[in-house]
mmCIF file of C-alpha atoms and ligand atoms in Angstrom:
data_model
loop_
_atom_site.group_PDB
_atom_site.id
_atom_site.type_symbol
_atom_site.label_atom_id
_atom_site.label_comp_id
_atom_site.label_asym_id
_atom_site.label_seq_id
_atom_site.Cartn_x
_atom_site.Cartn_y
_atom_site.Cartn_z
ATOM 1 C CA MET A 172 0.000 0.000 0.000
ATOM 2 C CA LEU A 173 1.225 3.497 -0.853
ATOM 3 C CA GLY A 174 -1.038 5.252 1.639
ATOM 4 C CA ARG A 175 -4.456 6.796 1.059
ATOM 5 C CA ASP A 176 -5.701 3.265 0.272
ATOM 6 C CA VAL A 177 -3.781 3.123 -3.006
ATOM 7 C CA SER A 178 -1.801 0.047 -3.917
ATOM 8 C CA LEU A 179 0.845 -0.175 -6.653
ATOM 9 C CA THR A 180 -1.489 -2.348 -8.705
ATOM 10 C CA ASP A 181 -4.012 0.525 -8.816
ATOM 11 C CA ILE A 182 -1.678 2.651 -10.937
ATOM 12 C CA ASP A 183 -2.633 2.562 -14.643
ATOM 13 C CA ALA A 184 -0.057 5.010 -16.010
ATOM 14 C CA ILE A 185 2.779 7.327 -15.009
ATOM 15 C CA LEU A 186 3.053 10.762 -16.621
ATOM 16 C CA VAL A 187 6.594 12.155 -16.461
ATOM 17 C CA THR A 188 6.658 15.949 -16.870
ATOM 18 C CA HIS A 189 10.432 16.282 -17.355
ATOM 19 C CA GLU A 190 13.771 14.755 -16.480
ATOM 20 C CA HIS A 191 14.682 16.600 -13.273
ATOM 21 C CA GLY A 192 15.298 14.139 -10.482
ATOM 22 C CA ASP A 193 12.385 15.266 -8.315
ATOM 23 C CA HIS A 194 10.059 14.223 -11.173
ATOM 24 C CA SER A 195 11.749 11.233 -12.796
ATOM 25 C CA GLY A 196 13.765 9.570 -10.023
ATOM 26 C CA GLY A 197 12.784 5.930 -9.534
ATOM 27 C CA VAL A 198 10.132 6.038 -12.251
ATOM 28 C CA PHE A 199 11.596 3.279 -14.417
ATOM 29 C CA LYS A 200 12.377 0.988 -11.529
ATOM 30 C CA LEU A 201 8.765 1.199 -10.440
ATOM 31 C CA ALA A 202 7.326 1.001 -13.958
ATOM 32 C CA LYS A 203 9.432 -2.054 -14.800
ATOM 33 C CA LYS A 204 8.652 -3.854 -11.578
ATOM 34 C CA MET A 205 4.918 -3.338 -11.922
ATOM 35 C CA GLY A 206 4.579 -3.189 -15.734
ATOM 36 C CA ILE A 207 3.091 0.302 -15.610
ATOM 37 C CA PRO A 208 3.128 2.302 -18.872
ATOM 38 C CA ILE A 209 4.928 5.648 -18.890
ATOM 39 C CA TRP A 210 4.028 8.723 -20.932
ATOM 40 C CA CYS A 211 6.485 11.533 -21.679
ATOM 41 C CA THR A 212 7.764 13.681 -24.554
ATOM 42 C CA PRO A 213 10.626 12.441 -26.782
ATOM 43 C CA GLY A 214 12.893 15.075 -25.218
ATOM 44 C CA THR A 215 12.191 13.784 -21.731
ATOM 45 C CA SER A 216 12.588 10.141 -22.732
ATOM 46 C CA ARG A 217 15.970 10.953 -24.289
ATOM 47 C CA ALA A 218 17.069 12.897 -21.235
ATOM 48 C CA ILE A 219 16.275 10.029 -18.881
ATOM 49 C CA SER A 220 17.602 7.390 -21.316
ATOM 50 C CA ALA A 221 14.178 5.825 -21.537
ATOM 51 C CA THR A 222 14.447 4.726 -25.144
ATOM 52 C CA ASP A 223 15.684 1.272 -24.129
ATOM 53 C CA GLN A 224 12.499 0.815 -22.125
ATOM 54 C CA SER A 225 10.337 0.994 -25.219
ATOM 55 C CA ASN A 226 7.932 -1.734 -24.103
ATOM 56 C CA LEU A 227 6.698 0.567 -21.312
ATOM 57 C CA LEU A 228 7.248 3.896 -22.998
ATOM 58 C CA ASN A 229 4.644 5.958 -24.842
ATOM 59 C CA GLU A 230 6.119 9.057 -26.421
ATOM 60 C CA ILE A 231 3.938 12.147 -26.624
ATOM 61 C CA ILE A 232 4.602 13.548 -30.078
ATOM 62 C CA GLY A 233 3.799 17.206 -30.653
ATOM 63 C CA PHE A 234 2.003 17.532 -27.316
ATOM 64 C CA SER A 235 -0.991 15.715 -28.771
ATOM 65 C CA ASN A 236 -3.571 14.397 -26.340
ATOM 66 C CA PHE A 237 -4.112 10.745 -25.438
ATOM 67 C CA LYS A 238 -6.370 8.567 -23.300
ATOM 68 C CA VAL A 239 -5.729 6.469 -20.226
ATOM 69 C CA GLY A 240 -8.918 4.589 -19.388
ATOM 70 C CA ALA A 241 -11.731 7.120 -19.256
ATOM 71 C CA LEU A 242 -9.359 10.056 -18.821
ATOM 72 C CA LYS A 243 -8.433 12.366 -21.665
ATOM 73 C CA ILE A 244 -4.965 13.731 -21.027
ATOM 74 C CA THR A 245 -3.749 16.889 -22.722
ATOM 75 C CA PRO A 246 -0.048 17.730 -22.526
ATOM 76 C CA TYR A 247 1.103 21.332 -22.942
ATOM 77 C CA PRO A 248 4.583 22.881 -23.124
ATOM 78 C CA VAL A 249 6.001 25.157 -20.423
ATOM 79 C CA PRO A 250 9.170 27.268 -20.182
ATOM 80 C CA HIS A 251 11.491 25.308 -17.895
ATOM 81 C CA ASP A 252 15.170 24.360 -18.132
ATOM 82 C CA ALA A 253 14.630 20.785 -19.265
ATOM 83 C CA LEU A 254 14.797 19.264 -22.773
ATOM 84 C CA GLU A 255 11.082 19.084 -23.591
ATOM 85 C CA PRO A 256 9.061 19.675 -20.437
ATOM 86 C CA SER A 257 5.328 19.094 -20.465
ATOM 87 C CA GLN A 258 2.576 19.710 -17.979
ATOM 88 C CA PHE A 259 -0.888 18.171 -18.230
ATOM 89 C CA THR A 260 -4.603 18.629 -17.947
ATOM 90 C CA LEU A 261 -6.763 15.565 -17.253
ATOM 91 C CA SER A 262 -10.473 15.358 -17.850
ATOM 92 C CA ASP A 263 -13.341 12.896 -17.800
ATOM 93 C CA SER A 264 -16.794 13.633 -19.182
ATOM 94 C CA GLN A 265 -17.532 15.877 -16.174
ATOM 95 C CA PHE A 266 -14.481 17.494 -14.645
ATOM 96 C CA LYS A 267 -11.126 18.915 -15.684
ATOM 97 C CA LEU A 268 -7.995 18.967 -13.555
ATOM 98 C CA GLY A 269 -5.097 21.259 -14.512
ATOM 99 C CA VAL A 270 -1.584 20.536 -13.295
ATOM 100 C CA LEU A 271 1.214 23.098 -13.449
ATOM 101 C CA THR A 272 4.566 22.981 -11.693
ATOM 102 C CA ASP A 273 8.099 23.759 -12.872
ATOM 103 C CA ALA A 274 7.497 26.776 -15.089
ATOM 104 C CA GLY A 275 9.672 29.892 -15.135
ATOM 105 C CA ALA A 276 7.002 32.101 -16.646
ATOM 106 C CA VAL A 277 3.349 32.161 -17.603
ATOM 107 C CA THR A 278 2.522 31.944 -21.306
ATOM 108 C CA ALA A 279 -0.709 32.602 -23.207
ATOM 109 C CA HIS A 280 -0.768 28.920 -24.171
ATOM 110 C CA MET A 281 -0.590 27.848 -20.514
ATOM 111 C CA PHE A 282 -3.538 30.136 -19.795
ATOM 112 C CA GLU A 283 -5.559 28.634 -22.657
ATOM 113 C CA ASN A 284 -4.997 25.149 -21.252
ATOM 114 C CA LEU A 285 -5.832 26.012 -17.646
ATOM 115 C CA ARG A 286 -8.582 28.655 -17.916
ATOM 116 C CA ASP A 287 -11.582 26.313 -17.557
ATOM 117 C CA CYS A 288 -10.523 23.836 -14.862
ATOM 118 C CA ASP A 289 -12.649 22.452 -12.015
ATOM 119 C CA ALA A 290 -9.525 21.865 -9.941
ATOM 120 C CA LEU A 291 -5.940 23.068 -10.174
ATOM 121 C CA VAL A 292 -2.580 21.892 -8.902
ATOM 122 C CA LEU A 293 -0.472 25.038 -9.103
ATOM 123 C CA GLU A 294 3.178 25.704 -8.327
ATOM 124 C CA PHE A 295 3.949 28.274 -5.628
ATOM 125 C CA ASN A 296 7.689 27.676 -5.556
ATOM 126 C CA TYR A 297 9.345 30.546 -3.738
ATOM 127 C CA ASP A 298 8.889 33.817 -1.912
ATOM 128 C CA GLU A 299 11.077 36.448 -3.581
ATOM 129 C CA ASN A 300 12.486 37.823 -0.306
ATOM 130 C CA LEU A 301 13.238 34.411 1.165
ATOM 131 C CA LEU A 302 15.034 33.397 -2.038
ATOM 132 C CA LEU A 303 17.061 36.611 -2.023
ATOM 133 C CA LYS A 304 18.121 36.074 1.598
ATOM 134 C CA SER A 305 18.667 32.311 1.357
ATOM 135 C CA SER A 306 22.042 30.584 1.468
ATOM 136 C CA TYR A 307 21.603 29.207 -2.066
ATOM 137 C CA PRO A 308 24.531 30.069 -4.366
ATOM 138 C CA THR A 309 23.845 33.028 -6.677
ATOM 139 C CA PRO A 310 23.740 30.975 -9.931
ATOM 140 C CA LEU A 311 21.078 28.715 -8.407
ATOM 141 C CA LYS A 312 19.060 31.723 -7.223
ATOM 142 C CA LYS A 313 19.250 33.128 -10.757
ATOM 143 C CA ARG A 314 18.162 29.794 -12.231
ATOM 144 C CA ILE A 315 15.148 29.512 -9.937
ATOM 145 C CA ALA A 316 14.011 33.104 -10.520
ATOM 146 C CA GLY A 317 14.782 33.049 -14.266
ATOM 147 C CA GLY A 318 12.326 32.635 -17.120
ATOM 148 C CA PHE A 319 13.023 28.883 -17.293
ATOM 149 C CA GLY A 320 12.993 28.263 -13.542
ATOM 150 C CA HIS A 321 10.030 28.252 -11.197
ATOM 151 C CA LEU A 322 6.938 30.313 -10.429
ATOM 152 C CA SER A 323 7.306 32.729 -7.526
ATOM 153 C CA ASN A 324 4.454 33.207 -5.076
ATOM 154 C CA THR A 325 3.642 36.532 -6.751
ATOM 155 C CA ALA A 326 3.628 35.056 -10.276
ATOM 156 C CA ALA A 327 1.477 32.128 -9.127
ATOM 157 C CA LYS A 328 -0.946 34.419 -7.316
ATOM 158 C CA ASP A 329 -1.317 36.705 -10.347
ATOM 159 C CA PHE A 330 -1.867 33.687 -12.609
ATOM 160 C CA LEU A 331 -4.379 32.144 -10.224
ATOM 161 C CA LYS A 332 -6.396 35.376 -10.258
ATOM 162 C CA LYS A 333 -6.724 34.978 -14.033
ATOM 163 C CA LEU A 334 -7.572 31.281 -13.787
ATOM 164 C CA VAL A 335 -10.473 31.702 -11.371
ATOM 165 C CA ASN A 336 -13.633 30.752 -13.250
ATOM 166 C CA PRO A 337 -17.180 29.788 -12.251
ATOM 167 C CA LYS A 338 -16.318 26.056 -12.419
ATOM 168 C CA LEU A 339 -13.235 26.219 -10.208
ATOM 169 C CA LYS A 340 -13.830 24.369 -6.944
ATOM 170 C CA PHE A 341 -10.409 23.489 -5.568
ATOM 171 C CA VAL A 342 -6.807 24.695 -5.718
ATOM 172 C CA LEU A 343 -3.859 22.674 -4.465
ATOM 173 C CA ALA A 344 -0.682 24.723 -4.085
ATOM 174 C CA ALA A 345 2.315 22.535 -4.896
ATOM 175 C CA HIS A 346 6.096 22.359 -5.356
ATOM 176 C CA LEU A 347 6.791 24.772 -2.472
ATOM 177 C CA SER A 348 10.498 25.179 -1.748
ATOM 178 C CA GLU A 349 11.313 24.017 1.767
ATOM 179 C CA THR A 350 14.046 26.664 2.014
ATOM 180 C CA ASN A 351 12.590 29.625 0.164
ATOM 181 C CA ASN A 352 8.909 29.479 1.006
ATOM 182 C CA SER A 353 6.506 28.801 3.845
ATOM 183 C CA GLU A 354 3.079 27.234 3.957
ATOM 184 C CA ASP A 355 1.794 30.215 5.950
ATOM 185 C CA LEU A 356 2.812 32.691 3.256
ATOM 186 C CA VAL A 357 1.119 30.609 0.546
ATOM 187 C CA LYS A 358 -1.985 30.073 2.654
ATOM 188 C CA GLY A 359 -2.279 33.846 3.035
ATOM 189 C CA LEU A 360 -2.132 34.370 -0.730
ATOM 190 C CA LEU A 361 -4.636 31.614 -1.472
ATOM 191 C CA SER A 362 -6.995 32.966 1.147
ATOM 192 C CA GLU A 363 -6.818 36.478 -0.380
ATOM 193 C CA ILE A 364 -8.016 35.200 -3.740
ATOM 194 C CA LEU A 365 -10.181 32.211 -2.916
ATOM 195 C CA ASP A 366 -11.983 32.841 0.385
ATOM 196 C CA GLU A 367 -14.441 35.406 -0.935
ATOM 197 C CA ARG A 368 -15.217 33.161 -3.896
ATOM 198 C CA GLU A 369 -15.738 30.161 -1.594
ATOM 199 C CA ILE A 370 -13.188 28.074 -3.476
ATOM 200 C CA ALA A 371 -11.475 25.471 -1.287
ATOM 201 C CA TYR A 372 -7.711 25.036 -1.174
ATOM 202 C CA ALA A 373 -4.876 23.061 0.416
ATOM 203 C CA ILE A 374 -1.105 22.897 0.251
ATOM 204 C CA ALA A 375 0.761 19.807 -0.933
ATOM 205 C CA ASN A 376 3.723 18.759 1.164
ATOM 206 C CA GLN A 377 6.936 17.372 -0.377
ATOM 207 C CA HIS A 378 6.878 14.361 1.927
ATOM 208 C CA HIS A 379 3.181 13.583 2.302
ATOM 209 C CA GLY A 380 1.623 14.955 -0.880
ATOM 210 C CA SER A 381 -2.018 15.745 -0.182
ATOM 211 C CA ASP A 382 -5.139 13.951 0.897
ATOM 212 C CA TRP A 383 -7.638 12.735 -1.682
ATOM 213 C CA ILE A 384 -9.765 15.630 -2.814
ATOM 214 C CA GLU A 385 -13.264 14.995 -4.047
ATOM 215 C CA ILE A 386 -14.867 17.378 -6.535
ATOM 216 C CA SER A 387 -18.613 17.396 -7.006
HETATM 217 ZN ZN1 LIG B 484 12.180 20.895 -12.895
HETATM 218 ZN ZN1 LIG B 485 10.484 20.142 -9.862
#
Protein backbone atom coordinates (compact mmCIF):
# COMPACT_ATOMS: atom_id res chain seq x y z
CA MET A 1 0.00 0.00 0.00
CA LEU A 2 1.22 3.50 -0.85
CA GLY A 3 -1.04 5.25 1.64
CA ARG A 4 -4.46 6.80 1.06
CA ASP A 5 -5.70 3.27 0.27
CA VAL A 6 -3.78 3.12 -3.01
CA SER A 7 -1.80 0.05 -3.92
CA LEU A 8 0.84 -0.18 -6.65
CA THR A 9 -1.49 -2.35 -8.70
CA ASP A 10 -4.01 0.52 -8.82
CA ILE A 11 -1.68 2.65 -10.94
CA ASP A 12 -2.63 2.56 -14.64
CA ALA A 13 -0.06 5.01 -16.01
CA ILE A 14 2.78 7.33 -15.01
CA LEU A 15 3.05 10.76 -16.62
CA VAL A 16 6.59 12.15 -16.46
CA THR A 17 6.66 15.95 -16.87
CA HIS A 18 10.43 16.28 -17.36
CA GLU A 19 13.77 14.76 -16.48
CA HIS A 20 14.68 16.60 -13.27
CA GLY A 21 15.30 14.14 -10.48
CA ASP A 22 12.38 15.27 -8.31
CA HIS A 23 10.06 14.22 -11.17
CA SER A 24 11.75 11.23 -12.80
CA GLY A 25 13.77 9.57 -10.02
CA GLY A 26 12.78 5.93 -9.53
CA VAL A 27 10.13 6.04 -12.25
CA PHE A 28 11.60 3.28 -14.42
CA LYS A 29 12.38 0.99 -11.53
CA LEU A 30 8.77 1.20 -10.44
CA ALA A 31 7.33 1.00 -13.96
CA LYS A 32 9.43 -2.05 -14.80
CA LYS A 33 8.65 -3.85 -11.58
CA MET A 34 4.92 -3.34 -11.92
CA GLY A 35 4.58 -3.19 -15.73
CA ILE A 36 3.09 0.30 -15.61
CA PRO A 37 3.13 2.30 -18.87
CA ILE A 38 4.93 5.65 -18.89
CA TRP A 39 4.03 8.72 -20.93
CA CYS A 40 6.48 11.53 -21.68
CA THR A 41 7.76 13.68 -24.55
CA PRO A 42 10.63 12.44 -26.78
CA GLY A 43 12.89 15.07 -25.22
CA THR A 44 12.19 13.78 -21.73
CA SER A 45 12.59 10.14 -22.73
CA ARG A 46 15.97 10.95 -24.29
CA ALA A 47 17.07 12.90 -21.23
CA ILE A 48 16.28 10.03 -18.88
CA SER A 49 17.60 7.39 -21.32
CA ALA A 50 14.18 5.83 -21.54
CA THR A 51 14.45 4.73 -25.14
CA ASP A 52 15.68 1.27 -24.13
CA GLN A 53 12.50 0.81 -22.12
CA SER A 54 10.34 0.99 -25.22
CA ASN A 55 7.93 -1.73 -24.10
CA LEU A 56 6.70 0.57 -21.31
CA LEU A 57 7.25 3.90 -23.00
CA ASN A 58 4.64 5.96 -24.84
CA GLU A 59 6.12 9.06 -26.42
CA ILE A 60 3.94 12.15 -26.62
CA ILE A 61 4.60 13.55 -30.08
CA GLY A 62 3.80 17.21 -30.65
CA PHE A 63 2.00 17.53 -27.32
CA SER A 64 -0.99 15.72 -28.77
CA ASN A 65 -3.57 14.40 -26.34
CA PHE A 66 -4.11 10.75 -25.44
CA LYS A 67 -6.37 8.57 -23.30
CA VAL A 68 -5.73 6.47 -20.23
CA GLY A 69 -8.92 4.59 -19.39
CA ALA A 70 -11.73 7.12 -19.26
CA LEU A 71 -9.36 10.06 -18.82
CA LYS A 72 -8.43 12.37 -21.66
CA ILE A 73 -4.97 13.73 -21.03
CA THR A 74 -3.75 16.89 -22.72
CA PRO A 75 -0.05 17.73 -22.53
CA TYR A 76 1.10 21.33 -22.94
CA PRO A 77 4.58 22.88 -23.12
CA VAL A 78 6.00 25.16 -20.42
CA PRO A 79 9.17 27.27 -20.18
CA HIS A 80 11.49 25.31 -17.89
CA ASP A 81 15.17 24.36 -18.13
CA ALA A 82 14.63 20.78 -19.27
CA LEU A 83 14.80 19.26 -22.77
CA GLU A 84 11.08 19.08 -23.59
CA PRO A 85 9.06 19.67 -20.44
CA SER A 86 5.33 19.09 -20.46
CA GLN A 87 2.58 19.71 -17.98
CA PHE A 88 -0.89 18.17 -18.23
CA THR A 89 -4.60 18.63 -17.95
CA LEU A 90 -6.76 15.57 -17.25
CA SER A 91 -10.47 15.36 -17.85
CA ASP A 92 -13.34 12.90 -17.80
CA SER A 93 -16.79 13.63 -19.18
CA GLN A 94 -17.53 15.88 -16.17
CA PHE A 95 -14.48 17.49 -14.64
CA LYS A 96 -11.13 18.92 -15.68
CA LEU A 97 -8.00 18.97 -13.56
CA GLY A 98 -5.10 21.26 -14.51
CA VAL A 99 -1.58 20.54 -13.30
CA LEU A 100 1.21 23.10 -13.45
CA THR A 101 4.57 22.98 -11.69
CA ASP A 102 8.10 23.76 -12.87
CA ALA A 103 7.50 26.78 -15.09
CA GLY A 104 9.67 29.89 -15.13
CA ALA A 105 7.00 32.10 -16.65
CA VAL A 106 3.35 32.16 -17.60
CA THR A 107 2.52 31.94 -21.31
CA ALA A 108 -0.71 32.60 -23.21
CA HIS A 109 -0.77 28.92 -24.17
CA MET A 110 -0.59 27.85 -20.51
CA PHE A 111 -3.54 30.14 -19.80
CA GLU A 112 -5.56 28.63 -22.66
CA ASN A 113 -5.00 25.15 -21.25
CA LEU A 114 -5.83 26.01 -17.65
CA ARG A 115 -8.58 28.66 -17.92
CA ASP A 116 -11.58 26.31 -17.56
CA CYS A 117 -10.52 23.84 -14.86
CA ASP A 118 -12.65 22.45 -12.01
CA ALA A 119 -9.52 21.87 -9.94
CA LEU A 120 -5.94 23.07 -10.17
CA VAL A 121 -2.58 21.89 -8.90
CA LEU A 122 -0.47 25.04 -9.10
CA GLU A 123 3.18 25.70 -8.33
CA PHE A 124 3.95 28.27 -5.63
CA ASN A 125 7.69 27.68 -5.56
CA TYR A 126 9.35 30.55 -3.74
CA ASP A 127 8.89 33.82 -1.91
CA GLU A 128 11.08 36.45 -3.58
CA ASN A 129 12.49 37.82 -0.31
CA LEU A 130 13.24 34.41 1.17
CA LEU A 131 15.03 33.40 -2.04
CA LEU A 132 17.06 36.61 -2.02
CA LYS A 133 18.12 36.07 1.60
CA SER A 134 18.67 32.31 1.36
CA SER A 135 22.04 30.58 1.47
CA TYR A 136 21.60 29.21 -2.07
CA PRO A 137 24.53 30.07 -4.37
CA THR A 138 23.85 33.03 -6.68
CA PRO A 139 23.74 30.98 -9.93
CA LEU A 140 21.08 28.71 -8.41
CA LYS A 141 19.06 31.72 -7.22
CA LYS A 142 19.25 33.13 -10.76
CA ARG A 143 18.16 29.79 -12.23
CA ILE A 144 15.15 29.51 -9.94
CA ALA A 145 14.01 33.10 -10.52
CA GLY A 146 14.78 33.05 -14.27
CA GLY A 147 12.33 32.63 -17.12
CA PHE A 148 13.02 28.88 -17.29
CA GLY A 149 12.99 28.26 -13.54
CA HIS A 150 10.03 28.25 -11.20
CA LEU A 151 6.94 30.31 -10.43
CA SER A 152 7.31 32.73 -7.53
CA ASN A 153 4.45 33.21 -5.08
CA THR A 154 3.64 36.53 -6.75
CA ALA A 155 3.63 35.06 -10.28
CA ALA A 156 1.48 32.13 -9.13
CA LYS A 157 -0.95 34.42 -7.32
CA ASP A 158 -1.32 36.70 -10.35
CA PHE A 159 -1.87 33.69 -12.61
CA LEU A 160 -4.38 32.14 -10.22
CA LYS A 161 -6.40 35.38 -10.26
CA LYS A 162 -6.72 34.98 -14.03
CA LEU A 163 -7.57 31.28 -13.79
CA VAL A 164 -10.47 31.70 -11.37
CA ASN A 165 -13.63 30.75 -13.25
CA PRO A 166 -17.18 29.79 -12.25
CA LYS A 167 -16.32 26.06 -12.42
CA LEU A 168 -13.24 26.22 -10.21
CA LYS A 169 -13.83 24.37 -6.94
CA PHE A 170 -10.41 23.49 -5.57
CA VAL A 171 -6.81 24.69 -5.72
CA LEU A 172 -3.86 22.67 -4.47
CA ALA A 173 -0.68 24.72 -4.09
CA ALA A 174 2.31 22.54 -4.90
CA HIS A 175 6.10 22.36 -5.36
CA LEU A 176 6.79 24.77 -2.47
CA SER A 177 10.50 25.18 -1.75
CA GLU A 178 11.31 24.02 1.77
CA THR A 179 14.05 26.66 2.01
CA ASN A 180 12.59 29.62 0.16
CA ASN A 181 8.91 29.48 1.01
CA SER A 182 6.51 28.80 3.85
CA GLU A 183 3.08 27.23 3.96
CA ASP A 184 1.79 30.21 5.95
CA LEU A 185 2.81 32.69 3.26
CA VAL A 186 1.12 30.61 0.55
CA LYS A 187 -1.98 30.07 2.65
CA GLY A 188 -2.28 33.85 3.03
CA LEU A 189 -2.13 34.37 -0.73
CA LEU A 190 -4.64 31.61 -1.47
CA SER A 191 -6.99 32.97 1.15
CA GLU A 192 -6.82 36.48 -0.38
CA ILE A 193 -8.02 35.20 -3.74
CA LEU A 194 -10.18 32.21 -2.92
CA ASP A 195 -11.98 32.84 0.38
CA GLU A 196 -14.44 35.41 -0.93
CA ARG A 197 -15.22 33.16 -3.90
CA GLU A 198 -15.74 30.16 -1.59
CA ILE A 199 -13.19 28.07 -3.48
CA ALA A 200 -11.48 25.47 -1.29
CA TYR A 201 -7.71 25.04 -1.17
CA ALA A 202 -4.88 23.06 0.42
CA ILE A 203 -1.10 22.90 0.25
CA ALA A 204 0.76 19.81 -0.93
CA ASN A 205 3.72 18.76 1.16
CA GLN A 206 6.94 17.37 -0.38
CA HIS A 207 6.88 14.36 1.93
CA HIS A 208 3.18 13.58 2.30
CA GLY A 209 1.62 14.96 -0.88
CA SER A 210 -2.02 15.75 -0.18
CA ASP A 211 -5.14 13.95 0.90
CA TRP A 212 -7.64 12.74 -1.68
CA ILE A 213 -9.76 15.63 -2.81
CA GLU A 214 -13.26 14.99 -4.05
CA ILE A 215 -14.87 17.38 -6.54
CA SER A 216 -18.61 17.40 -7.01
ZN1 LIG B 1 12.18 20.90 -12.90
ZN1 LIG C 1 10.48 20.14 -9.86
